[in-house]
Tab-separated table of C-alpha atoms in Angstrom:
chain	number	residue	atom	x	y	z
A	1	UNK	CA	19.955	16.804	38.628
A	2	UNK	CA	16.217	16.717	40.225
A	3	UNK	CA	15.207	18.822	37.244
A	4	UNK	CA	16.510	16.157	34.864
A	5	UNK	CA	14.325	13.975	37.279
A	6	UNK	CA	11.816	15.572	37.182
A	7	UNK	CA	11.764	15.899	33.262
A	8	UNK	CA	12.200	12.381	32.930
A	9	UNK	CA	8.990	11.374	35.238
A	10	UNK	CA	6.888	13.751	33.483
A	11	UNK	CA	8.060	12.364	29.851
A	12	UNK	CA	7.592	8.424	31.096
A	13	UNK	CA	3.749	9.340	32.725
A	14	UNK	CA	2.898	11.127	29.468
A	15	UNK	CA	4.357	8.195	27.102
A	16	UNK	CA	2.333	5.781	29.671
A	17	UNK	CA	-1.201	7.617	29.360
A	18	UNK	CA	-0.746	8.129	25.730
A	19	UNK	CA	-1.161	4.746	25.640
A	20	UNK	CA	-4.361	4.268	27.225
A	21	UNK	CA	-6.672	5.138	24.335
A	22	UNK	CA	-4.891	3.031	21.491
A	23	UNK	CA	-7.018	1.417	19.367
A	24	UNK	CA	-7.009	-2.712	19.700
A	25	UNK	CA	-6.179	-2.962	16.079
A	26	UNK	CA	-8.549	-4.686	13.422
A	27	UNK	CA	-11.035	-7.292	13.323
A	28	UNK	CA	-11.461	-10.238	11.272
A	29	UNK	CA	-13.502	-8.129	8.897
A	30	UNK	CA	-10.797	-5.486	8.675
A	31	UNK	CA	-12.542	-2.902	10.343
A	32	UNK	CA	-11.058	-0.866	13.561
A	33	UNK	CA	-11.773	-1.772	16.886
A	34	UNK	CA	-11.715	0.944	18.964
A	35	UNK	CA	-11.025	1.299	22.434
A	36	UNK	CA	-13.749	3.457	23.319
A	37	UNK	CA	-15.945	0.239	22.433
A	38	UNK	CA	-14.917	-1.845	25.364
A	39	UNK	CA	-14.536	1.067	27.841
A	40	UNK	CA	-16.048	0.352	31.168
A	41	UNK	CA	-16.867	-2.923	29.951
A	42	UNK	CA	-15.776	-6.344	31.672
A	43	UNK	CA	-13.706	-8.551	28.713
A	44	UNK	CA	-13.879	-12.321	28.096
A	45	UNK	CA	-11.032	-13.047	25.965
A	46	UNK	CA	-11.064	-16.240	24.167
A	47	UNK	CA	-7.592	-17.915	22.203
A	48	UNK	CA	-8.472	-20.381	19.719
A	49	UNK	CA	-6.903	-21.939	16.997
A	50	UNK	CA	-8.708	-24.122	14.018
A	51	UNK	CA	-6.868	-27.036	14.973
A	52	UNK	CA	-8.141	-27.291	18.624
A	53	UNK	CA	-10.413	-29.640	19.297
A	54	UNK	CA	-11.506	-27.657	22.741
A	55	UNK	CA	-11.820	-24.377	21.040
A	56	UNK	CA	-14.566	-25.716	18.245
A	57	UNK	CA	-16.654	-26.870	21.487
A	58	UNK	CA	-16.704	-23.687	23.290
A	59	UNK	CA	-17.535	-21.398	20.131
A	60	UNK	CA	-20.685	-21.741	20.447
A	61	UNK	CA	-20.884	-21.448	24.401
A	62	UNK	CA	-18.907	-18.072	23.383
A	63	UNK	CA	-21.128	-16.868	20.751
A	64	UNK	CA	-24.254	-17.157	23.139
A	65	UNK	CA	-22.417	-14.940	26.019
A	66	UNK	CA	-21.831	-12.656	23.983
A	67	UNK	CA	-25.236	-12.347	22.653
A	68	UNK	CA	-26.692	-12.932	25.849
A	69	UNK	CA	-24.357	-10.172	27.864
A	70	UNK	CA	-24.190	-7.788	25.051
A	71	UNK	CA	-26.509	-5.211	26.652
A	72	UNK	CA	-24.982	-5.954	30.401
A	73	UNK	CA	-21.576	-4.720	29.386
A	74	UNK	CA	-20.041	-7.749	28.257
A	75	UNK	CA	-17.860	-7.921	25.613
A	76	UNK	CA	-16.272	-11.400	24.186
A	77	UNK	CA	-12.980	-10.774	22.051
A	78	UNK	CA	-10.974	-13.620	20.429
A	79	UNK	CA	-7.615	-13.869	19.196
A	80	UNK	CA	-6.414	-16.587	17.138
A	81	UNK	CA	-3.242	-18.517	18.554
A	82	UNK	CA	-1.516	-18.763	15.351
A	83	UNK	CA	-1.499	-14.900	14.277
A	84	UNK	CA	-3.541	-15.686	11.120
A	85	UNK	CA	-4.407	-12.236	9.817
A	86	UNK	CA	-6.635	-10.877	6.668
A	87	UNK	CA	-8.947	-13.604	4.634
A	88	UNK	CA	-7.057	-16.653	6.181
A	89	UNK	CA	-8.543	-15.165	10.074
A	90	UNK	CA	-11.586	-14.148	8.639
A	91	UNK	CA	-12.430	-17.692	6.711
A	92	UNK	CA	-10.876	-19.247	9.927
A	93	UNK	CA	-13.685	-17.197	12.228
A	94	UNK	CA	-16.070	-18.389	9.734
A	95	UNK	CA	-15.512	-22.047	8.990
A	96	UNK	CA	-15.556	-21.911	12.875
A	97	UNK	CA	-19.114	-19.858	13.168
A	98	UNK	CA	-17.277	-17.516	15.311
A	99	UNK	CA	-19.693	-14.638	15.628
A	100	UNK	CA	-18.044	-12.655	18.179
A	101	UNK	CA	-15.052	-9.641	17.716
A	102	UNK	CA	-11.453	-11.619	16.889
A	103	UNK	CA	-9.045	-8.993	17.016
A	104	UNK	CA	-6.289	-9.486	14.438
A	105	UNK	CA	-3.201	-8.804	16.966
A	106	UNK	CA	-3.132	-10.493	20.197
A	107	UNK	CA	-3.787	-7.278	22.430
């Protein structure tokens, strides 16, 4: 019976660290956003959605963090709140002047 234990805590911790180096999916641009890229970096994540009147303010408060903090180990991710994903989240980033990562899946 402990061996079974045993067995069983080994298989969970190695499912759970596997884990730890997944990718974060794609971008609006379709290209892979690695996890490595954001490693030992603090994350602002920012949810918008076209229709929010809030969101269209901030962008550009967003855009300049991330261009002012890129080099301090700052990274700014969005994620859209209504899971658009291929050309409708990349004109959506656009018509929005989004300049910053949005990931395509809510992380």
């Amino acid at each position: 019976m402990a061996m079974r234990l045993t067995a069983a805590v080994i298989l969970l911790g190695s499912l759970l660290l596997s884990g730890c180096g997944v990718d974060l999916g794609t971008d609006q641009n379709g290209q892979k956003v690695a996890s490595e890229r954001i490693k030992g970096h603090w994350l602002v994540v920012n949810y918008w959605a076209e229709w929010c009147g809030p969101c269209r303010t901030e962008v550009p408060e967003f855009n300049a963090l991330s261009e002012q903090l890129k080099d301090k180990k700052v990274t700014v991710l969005g994620v859209n709140f209504d899971n658009l994903q291929g050309d409708e989240l990349k004109n959506a980033a656009n018509a929005l002047g989004i300049k910053f990562t949005v990931l395509a899946q809510d992380p």
